Coordinates of C-alpha atoms in Angstrom, one line a residue:
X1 CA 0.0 0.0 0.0
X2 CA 0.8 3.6 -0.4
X3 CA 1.2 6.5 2.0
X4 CA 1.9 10.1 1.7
X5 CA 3.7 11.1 4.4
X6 CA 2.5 14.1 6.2
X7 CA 4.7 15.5 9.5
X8 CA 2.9 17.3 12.7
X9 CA 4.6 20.1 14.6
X10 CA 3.4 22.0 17.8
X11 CA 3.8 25.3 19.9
X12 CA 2.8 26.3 23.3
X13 CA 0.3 28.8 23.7
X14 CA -0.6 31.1 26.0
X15 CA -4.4 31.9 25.5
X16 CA -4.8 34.9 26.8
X17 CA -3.7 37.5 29.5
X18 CA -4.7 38.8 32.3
X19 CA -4.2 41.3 35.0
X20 CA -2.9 38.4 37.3
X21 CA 0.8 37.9 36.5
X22 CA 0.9 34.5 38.6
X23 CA -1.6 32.8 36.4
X24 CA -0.6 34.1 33.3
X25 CA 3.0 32.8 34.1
X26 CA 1.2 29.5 35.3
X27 CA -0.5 29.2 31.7
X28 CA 2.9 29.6 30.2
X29 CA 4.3 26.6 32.0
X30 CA 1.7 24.5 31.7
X31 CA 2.0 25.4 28.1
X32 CA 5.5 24.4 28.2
X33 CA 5.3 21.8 30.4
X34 CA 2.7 20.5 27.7
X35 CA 5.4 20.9 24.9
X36 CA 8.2 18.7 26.5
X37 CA 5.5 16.1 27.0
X38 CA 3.7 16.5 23.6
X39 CA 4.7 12.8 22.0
X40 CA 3.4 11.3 25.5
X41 CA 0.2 13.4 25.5
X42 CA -0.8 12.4 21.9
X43 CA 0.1 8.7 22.5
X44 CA -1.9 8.4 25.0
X45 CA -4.9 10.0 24.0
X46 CA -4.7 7.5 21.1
X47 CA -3.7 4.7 23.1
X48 CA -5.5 4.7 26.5
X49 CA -8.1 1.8 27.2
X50 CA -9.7 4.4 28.8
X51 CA -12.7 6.5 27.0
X52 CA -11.0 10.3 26.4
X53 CA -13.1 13.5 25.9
X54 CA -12.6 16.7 23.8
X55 CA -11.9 19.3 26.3
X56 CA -13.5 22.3 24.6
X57 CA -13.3 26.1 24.8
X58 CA -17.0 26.4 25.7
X59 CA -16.8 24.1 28.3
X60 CA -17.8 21.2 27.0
X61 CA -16.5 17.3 27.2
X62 CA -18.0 15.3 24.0
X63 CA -16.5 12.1 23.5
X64 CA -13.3 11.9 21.4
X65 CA -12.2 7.9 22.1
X66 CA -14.4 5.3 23.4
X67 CA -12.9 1.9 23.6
X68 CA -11.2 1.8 20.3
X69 CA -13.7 4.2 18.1
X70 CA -12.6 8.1 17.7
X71 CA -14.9 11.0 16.2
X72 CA -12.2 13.4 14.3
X73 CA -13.6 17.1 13.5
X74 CA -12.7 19.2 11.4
X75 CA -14.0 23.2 11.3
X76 CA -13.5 25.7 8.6
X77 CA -10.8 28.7 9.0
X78 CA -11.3 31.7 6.5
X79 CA -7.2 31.6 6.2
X80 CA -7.8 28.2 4.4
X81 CA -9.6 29.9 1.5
X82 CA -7.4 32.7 1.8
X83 CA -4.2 31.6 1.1
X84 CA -4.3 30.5 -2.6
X85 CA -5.7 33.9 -3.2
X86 CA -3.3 35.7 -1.5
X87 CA -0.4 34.4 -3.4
X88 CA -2.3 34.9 -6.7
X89 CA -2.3 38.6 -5.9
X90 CA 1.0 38.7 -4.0
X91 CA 2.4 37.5 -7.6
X92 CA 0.1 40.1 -9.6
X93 CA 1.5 42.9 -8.0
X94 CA 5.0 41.7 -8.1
X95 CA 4.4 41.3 -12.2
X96 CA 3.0 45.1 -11.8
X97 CA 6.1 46.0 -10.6
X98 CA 4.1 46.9 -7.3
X99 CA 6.7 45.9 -4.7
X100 CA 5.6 47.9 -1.8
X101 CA 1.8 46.6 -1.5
X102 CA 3.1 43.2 -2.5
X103 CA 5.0 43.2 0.8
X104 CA 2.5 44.9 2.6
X105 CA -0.6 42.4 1.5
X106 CA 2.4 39.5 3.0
X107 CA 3.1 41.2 6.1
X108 CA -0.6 41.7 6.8
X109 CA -2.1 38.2 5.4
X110 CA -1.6 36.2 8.3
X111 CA -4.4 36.1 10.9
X112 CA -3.7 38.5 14.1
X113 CA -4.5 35.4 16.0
X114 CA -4.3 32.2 15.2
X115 CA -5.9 30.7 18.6
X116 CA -9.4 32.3 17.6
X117 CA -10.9 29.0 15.8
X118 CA -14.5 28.2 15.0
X119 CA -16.9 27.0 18.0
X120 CA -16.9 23.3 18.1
X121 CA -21.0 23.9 17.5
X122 CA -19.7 24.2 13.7
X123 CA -17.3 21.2 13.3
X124 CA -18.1 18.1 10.9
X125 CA -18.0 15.0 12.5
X126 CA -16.0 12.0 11.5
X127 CA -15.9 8.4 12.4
X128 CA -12.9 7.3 12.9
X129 CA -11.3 3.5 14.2
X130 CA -8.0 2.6 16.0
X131 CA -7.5 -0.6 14.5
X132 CA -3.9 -1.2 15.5
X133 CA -1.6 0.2 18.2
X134 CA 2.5 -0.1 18.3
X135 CA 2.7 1.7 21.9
X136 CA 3.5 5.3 20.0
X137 CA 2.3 4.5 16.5
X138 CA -1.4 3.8 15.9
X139 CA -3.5 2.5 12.4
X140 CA -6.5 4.3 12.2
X141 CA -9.0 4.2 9.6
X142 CA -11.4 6.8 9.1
X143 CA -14.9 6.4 7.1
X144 CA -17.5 8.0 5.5
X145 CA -20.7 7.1 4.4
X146 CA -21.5 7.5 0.5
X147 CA -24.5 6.7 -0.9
X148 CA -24.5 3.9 -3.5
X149 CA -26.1 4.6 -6.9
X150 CA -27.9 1.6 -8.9
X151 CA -31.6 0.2 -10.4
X152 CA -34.1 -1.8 -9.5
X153 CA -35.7 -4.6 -11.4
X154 CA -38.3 -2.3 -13.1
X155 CA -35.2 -0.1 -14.0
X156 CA -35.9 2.6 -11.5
X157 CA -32.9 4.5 -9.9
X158 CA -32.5 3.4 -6.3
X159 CA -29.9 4.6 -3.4
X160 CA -28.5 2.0 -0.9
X161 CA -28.0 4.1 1.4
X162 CA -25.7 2.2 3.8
X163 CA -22.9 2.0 2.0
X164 CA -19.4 3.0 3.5
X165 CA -16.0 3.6 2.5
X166 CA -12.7 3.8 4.6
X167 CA -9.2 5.0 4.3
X168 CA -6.4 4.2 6.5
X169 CA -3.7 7.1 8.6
X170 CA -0.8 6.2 10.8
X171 CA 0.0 8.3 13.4
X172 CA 3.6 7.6 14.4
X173 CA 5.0 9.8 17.7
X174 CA 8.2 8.7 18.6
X175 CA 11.4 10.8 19.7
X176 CA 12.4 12.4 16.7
X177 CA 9.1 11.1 14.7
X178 CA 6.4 12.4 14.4
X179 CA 4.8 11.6 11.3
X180 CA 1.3 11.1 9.4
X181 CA 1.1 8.3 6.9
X182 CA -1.7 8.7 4.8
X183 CA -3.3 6.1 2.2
X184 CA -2.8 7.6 -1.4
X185 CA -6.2 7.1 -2.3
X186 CA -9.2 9.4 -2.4
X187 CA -12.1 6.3 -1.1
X188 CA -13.5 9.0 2.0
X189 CA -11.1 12.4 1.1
X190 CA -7.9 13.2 -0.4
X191 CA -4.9 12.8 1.8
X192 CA -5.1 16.5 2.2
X193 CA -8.3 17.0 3.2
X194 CA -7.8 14.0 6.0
X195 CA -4.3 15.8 6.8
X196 CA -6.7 18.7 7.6
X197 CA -8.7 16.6 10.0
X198 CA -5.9 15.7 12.2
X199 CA -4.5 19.1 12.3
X200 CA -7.9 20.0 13.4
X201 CA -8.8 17.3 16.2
X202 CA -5.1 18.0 17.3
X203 CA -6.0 21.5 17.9
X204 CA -9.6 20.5 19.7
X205 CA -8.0 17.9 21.8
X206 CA -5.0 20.0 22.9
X207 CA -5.9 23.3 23.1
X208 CA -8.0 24.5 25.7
X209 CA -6.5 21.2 28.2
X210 CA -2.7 21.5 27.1
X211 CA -2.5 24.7 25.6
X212 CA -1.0 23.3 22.6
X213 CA -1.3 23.7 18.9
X214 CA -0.2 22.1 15.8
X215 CA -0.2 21.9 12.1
X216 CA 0.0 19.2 9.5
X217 CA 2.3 19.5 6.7
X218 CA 3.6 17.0 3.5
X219 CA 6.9 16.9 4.0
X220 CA 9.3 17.1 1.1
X221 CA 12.6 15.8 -0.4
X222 CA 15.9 18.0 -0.8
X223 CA 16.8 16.9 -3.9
X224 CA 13.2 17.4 -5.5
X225 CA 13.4 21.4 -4.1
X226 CA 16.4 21.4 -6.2
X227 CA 15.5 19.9 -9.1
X228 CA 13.0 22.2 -9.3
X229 CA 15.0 25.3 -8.4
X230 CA 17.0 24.2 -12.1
X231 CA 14.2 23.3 -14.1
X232 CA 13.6 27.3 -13.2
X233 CA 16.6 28.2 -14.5
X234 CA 17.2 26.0 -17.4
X235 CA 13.8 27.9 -18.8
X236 CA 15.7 30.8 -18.9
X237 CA 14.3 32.3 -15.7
X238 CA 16.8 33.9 -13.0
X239 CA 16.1 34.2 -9.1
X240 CA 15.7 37.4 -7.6
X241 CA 14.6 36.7 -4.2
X242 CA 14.2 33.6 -1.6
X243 CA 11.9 33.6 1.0
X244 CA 12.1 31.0 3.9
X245 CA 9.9 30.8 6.8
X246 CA 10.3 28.8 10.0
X247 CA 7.6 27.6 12.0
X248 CA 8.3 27.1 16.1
X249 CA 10.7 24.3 16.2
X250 CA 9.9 20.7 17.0
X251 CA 12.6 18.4 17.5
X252 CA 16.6 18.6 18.2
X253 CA 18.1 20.2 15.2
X254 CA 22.3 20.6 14.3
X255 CA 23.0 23.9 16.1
X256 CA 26.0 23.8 12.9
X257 CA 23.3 24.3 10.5
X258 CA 21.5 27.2 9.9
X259 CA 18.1 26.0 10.8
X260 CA 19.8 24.8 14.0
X261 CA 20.0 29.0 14.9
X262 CA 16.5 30.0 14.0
X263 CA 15.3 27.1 16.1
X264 CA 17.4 28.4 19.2
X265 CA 16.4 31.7 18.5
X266 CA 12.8 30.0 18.4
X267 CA 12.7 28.7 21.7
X268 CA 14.6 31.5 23.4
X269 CA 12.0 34.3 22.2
X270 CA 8.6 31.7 21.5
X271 CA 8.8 33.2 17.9
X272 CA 8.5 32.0 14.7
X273 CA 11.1 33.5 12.0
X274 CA 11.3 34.6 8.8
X275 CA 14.7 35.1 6.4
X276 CA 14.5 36.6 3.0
X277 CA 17.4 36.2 0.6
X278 CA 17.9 38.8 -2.2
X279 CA 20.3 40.4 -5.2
X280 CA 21.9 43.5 -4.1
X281 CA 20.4 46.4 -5.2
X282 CA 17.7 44.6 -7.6
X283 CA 20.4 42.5 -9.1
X284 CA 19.6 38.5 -9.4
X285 CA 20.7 36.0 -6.7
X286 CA 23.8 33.3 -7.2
X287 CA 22.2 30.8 -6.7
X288 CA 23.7 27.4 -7.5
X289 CA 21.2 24.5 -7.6
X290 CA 23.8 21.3 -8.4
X291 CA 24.8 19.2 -5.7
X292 CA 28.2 20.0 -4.4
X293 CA 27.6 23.7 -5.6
X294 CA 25.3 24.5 -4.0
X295 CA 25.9 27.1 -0.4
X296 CA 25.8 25.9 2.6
X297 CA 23.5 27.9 4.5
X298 CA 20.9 27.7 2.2
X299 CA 20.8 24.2 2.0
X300 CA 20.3 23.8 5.5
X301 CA 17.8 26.5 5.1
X302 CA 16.0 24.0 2.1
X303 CA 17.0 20.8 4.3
X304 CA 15.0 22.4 7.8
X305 CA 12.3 23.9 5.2
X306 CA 11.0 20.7 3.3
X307 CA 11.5 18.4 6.9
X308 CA 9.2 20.8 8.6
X309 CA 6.9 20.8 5.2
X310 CA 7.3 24.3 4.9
X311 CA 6.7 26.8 1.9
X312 CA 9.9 28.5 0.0
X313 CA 8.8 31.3 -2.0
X314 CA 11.0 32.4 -5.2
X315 CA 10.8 35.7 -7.0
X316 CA 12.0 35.6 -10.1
X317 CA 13.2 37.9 -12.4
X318 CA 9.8 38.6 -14.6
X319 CA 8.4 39.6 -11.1
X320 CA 6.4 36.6 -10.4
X321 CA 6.8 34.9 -7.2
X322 CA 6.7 31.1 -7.6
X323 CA 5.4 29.3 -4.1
X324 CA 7.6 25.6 -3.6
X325 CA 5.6 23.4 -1.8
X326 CA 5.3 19.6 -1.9
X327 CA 2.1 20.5 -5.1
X328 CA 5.4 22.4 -6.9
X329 CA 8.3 19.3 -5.7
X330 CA 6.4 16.4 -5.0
X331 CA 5.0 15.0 -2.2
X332 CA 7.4 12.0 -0.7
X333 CA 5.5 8.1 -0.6
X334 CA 6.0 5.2 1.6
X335 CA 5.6 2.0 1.2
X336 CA 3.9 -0.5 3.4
X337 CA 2.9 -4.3 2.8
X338 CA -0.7 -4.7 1.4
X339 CA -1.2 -7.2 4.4
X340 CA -1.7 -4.1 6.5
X341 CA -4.9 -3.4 4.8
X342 CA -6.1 -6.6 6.5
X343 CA -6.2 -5.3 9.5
X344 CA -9.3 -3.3 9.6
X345 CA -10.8 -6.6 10.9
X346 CA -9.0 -5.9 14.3
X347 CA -11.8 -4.9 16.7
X348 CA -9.8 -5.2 20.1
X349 CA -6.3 -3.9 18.9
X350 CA -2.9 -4.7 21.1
X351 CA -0.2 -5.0 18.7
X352 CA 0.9 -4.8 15.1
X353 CA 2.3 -8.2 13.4
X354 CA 5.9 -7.9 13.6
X355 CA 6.1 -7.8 10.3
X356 CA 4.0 -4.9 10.1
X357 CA 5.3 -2.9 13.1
X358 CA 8.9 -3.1 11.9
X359 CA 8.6 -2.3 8.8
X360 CA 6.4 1.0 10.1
X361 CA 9.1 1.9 12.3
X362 CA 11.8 1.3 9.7
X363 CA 10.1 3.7 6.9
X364 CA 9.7 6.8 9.8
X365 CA 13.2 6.3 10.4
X366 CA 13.9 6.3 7.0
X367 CA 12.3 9.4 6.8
X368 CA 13.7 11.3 9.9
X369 CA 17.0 10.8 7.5
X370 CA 16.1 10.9 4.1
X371 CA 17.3 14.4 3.6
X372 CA 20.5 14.5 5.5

C-alpha cells in the first residue's frame, strides 16, 4: 500500500492574558510543560483503554475515544480559503512591478491570531477507528458514508444508502518522529483533506486542556526542491529573491546548521522566523542548484524547510513569485505491505504483526534521514 507522508509540529500557547501575572505565568508553563510532554500526551490520548473527551473552549466534554472508536472534527478557517488567493495577488502585484503593497498584502495576510478558531458547535463530525496500536504509533482508519447509486428490477434509480468507505492514517509519535502516513487514495477524502482533520482534532484535543497547537504539513525531499529550483533556470528564468519561513521548532536540530539558529532563537523568544534572501540592489541572486555547488547555509535552510513541510517562496526575475511546496516538488510516498490493509478486521487492537510494526518503524526512520 501507499502513503503520503504528512509530519505534525506543535507550539505552546498562552491563551490569553490577564491582570494576574501569577496565572498568566502558570498558563505559560503548563503550556511548556505541555510541549516537552507532547509525543506522551498524543500517544496516550490515542492509546489509553480508557474512554477520552474533547476538552472544549466552551466548556464542553463530547467524546473523542471510546474503547477503540474516535470521532475526528474538522472546522472551517477563513485563512484556508485565503491563502491560494493571497499568493495569486501577491504575484500580480510583483508582475505590476508593485513591490511595496506586494509586501505589505504578505506582512498583513496572516491572521492576528491564530488561537481564535470556530466554536466546536460548527465542526463536521468523523468516524474514525484505532485498529492497530505499536505503543507510540497507531493504524487508524477513518470512514465516511457514501451513498450507493444503482436500479431496481423495473429499471428505477435506487440509493443504498448504507454504503461506506474507509481509508487508512498512521499516526507515528516517537522521539524524533512524528509523522502522518496517509493512504494515497481518495475512497473517504484526499490525503489533504484527511491531513486537515488531524490538524484540526489535534487543535480540539490539545488546546483548551494543554495549551497546545499544531499543524499538518507534507513533508518534502531536498533533492526534488532542487530539481525544481534548475528546471527554473534552465527555462531561462533567473532568481531574484528567496523567502524562507520557519515555524516554532519541534525536534533537536544541528545547532552547525542554519536551521539549528533560527530554532534556538525559536525557543529563546517563543517566535517563529522569517529570512529573505535577495540580489543586491535589484540584481539576481547566485544561486547554484547542483549538488556539491550549492551554499551551505541555504541548503540547511532547504533541508529544515522541506522536513518541517514548509513553503519557500521564489521571486523571479519577470516579477512573479513562484510558491515551492510539496504540489510544486512532490509530495514523498512510503511504502507498506498490502497485508496491512487486513487489518481493519481488528476490533480489540494490542499490537501490530511484527512484520508490520517493523517495517512501520523502519520507513519513519527512514524518513527522519532521508534528507540528511
Amino acid at each position: 500500500m501507499k502513503f503520503i507522508a504528512y509530519r505534525f509540529d506543535c507550539w505552546p500557547l498562552q491563551l490569553a492574558t490577564t491582570c494576574d501575572p501569577e496565572l498568566d505565568e502558570k498558563e505559560n508553563e503548563i503550556a511548556h510543560e505541555s510541549f516537552e510532554k507532547r509525543l506522551e500526551i498524543l500517544s496516550n490520548l490515542f492509546g489509553t483503554e480508557e474512554d477520552v473527551e474533547y476538552s472544549l473552549g466552551d466548556g464542553t466534554h463530547p467524546p473523542f475515544k471510546k474503547d477503540n472508536d474516535v470521532i475526528l472534527r474538522t472546522y472551517k478557517t477563513k485563512k484556508m480559503k485565503m491563502d491560494e488567493a493571497i499568493e495569486e495577488e501577491y504575484s500580480t502585484l510583483m508582475a505590476d512591478g508593485r513591490i511595496n503593497e506586494a509586501e505589505k498584502l504578505i506582512a498583513t495576510s496572516e491572521p492576528e491570531d491564530v488561537t481564535k478558531i470556530p466554536k466546536a458547535i460548527y465542526d463536521e463530525l468523523i468516524p474514525a477507528r484505532v485498529i492497530y496500536n505499536l505503543g507510540n504509533a497507531f493504524v487508524v482508519r477513518i470512514q465516511k458514508k457514501r451513498p450507493l447509486e444503482g436500479e431496481d428490477k423495473n429499471y428505477h434509480s435506487i440509493i443504498y444508502k448504507n454504503n461506506y468507505v474507509s481509508s487508512m492514517a498512521i499516526l507515528i509519535f516517537h522521539h524524533g518522529m512524528q509523522y502522518l502516513l496517509i493512504e494515497n487514495t481518495r475512497k473517504t477524502y484526499s490525503p489533504a483533506t484527511i491531513a486537515r482533520v488531524f490538524e484540526h482534532t489535534f487543535n480540539r484535543l490539545l488546546m483548551a486542556e494543554y495549551h497546545l497547537m499544531v499543524t499538518v504539513n507534507p513533508i518534502r525531499k531536498l533533492s526534488d526542491f532542487w530539481m525544481q529550483m534548475e528546471n527554473i533556470i534552465n527555462q531561462g528564468r533567473r532568481i531574484k529573491s528567496i523567502r524562507f519561513k520557519f515555524d516554532y521548532p519541534n525536534m533537536p536540530w544541528p545547532d552547525d546548521l542554519l536551521g539549528g539558529r533560527f530554532k534556538r532563537l525559536g525557543r529563546n523568544l517563543n517566535a517563529e522566523a522569517e529570512i529573505k534572501l535577495k540580489g543586491q540592489h535589484g540584481q539576481m541572486l547566485d544561486l547554484k542548484t547542483k549538488e556539491g555547488e550549492r551554499d551551505p547555509d541555504v541548503n540547511s535552510m532547504v533541508r529544515y524547510s522541506c522536513d518541517k513541510g514548509n513553503k519557500v517562496y521564489a521571486e523571479l526575475d519577470n516579477k512573479s513569485v513562484m510558491t515551492l511546496g510539496n504540489k510544486q516538488t512532490g509530495t514523498v510516498e512510503v511504502n507498506l505491505p498490502d497485508s496491512i490493509a487486513d487489518t481493519q478486521e481488528n476490533k480489540n487492537p494490542k499490537l501490530f504483526p511484527d512484520n508490520i510494526g517493523d517495517k512501520v518503524l523502519e520507513e519513519a526512520n527512514k524518513l527522519r534521514v532521508m534528507n540528511n
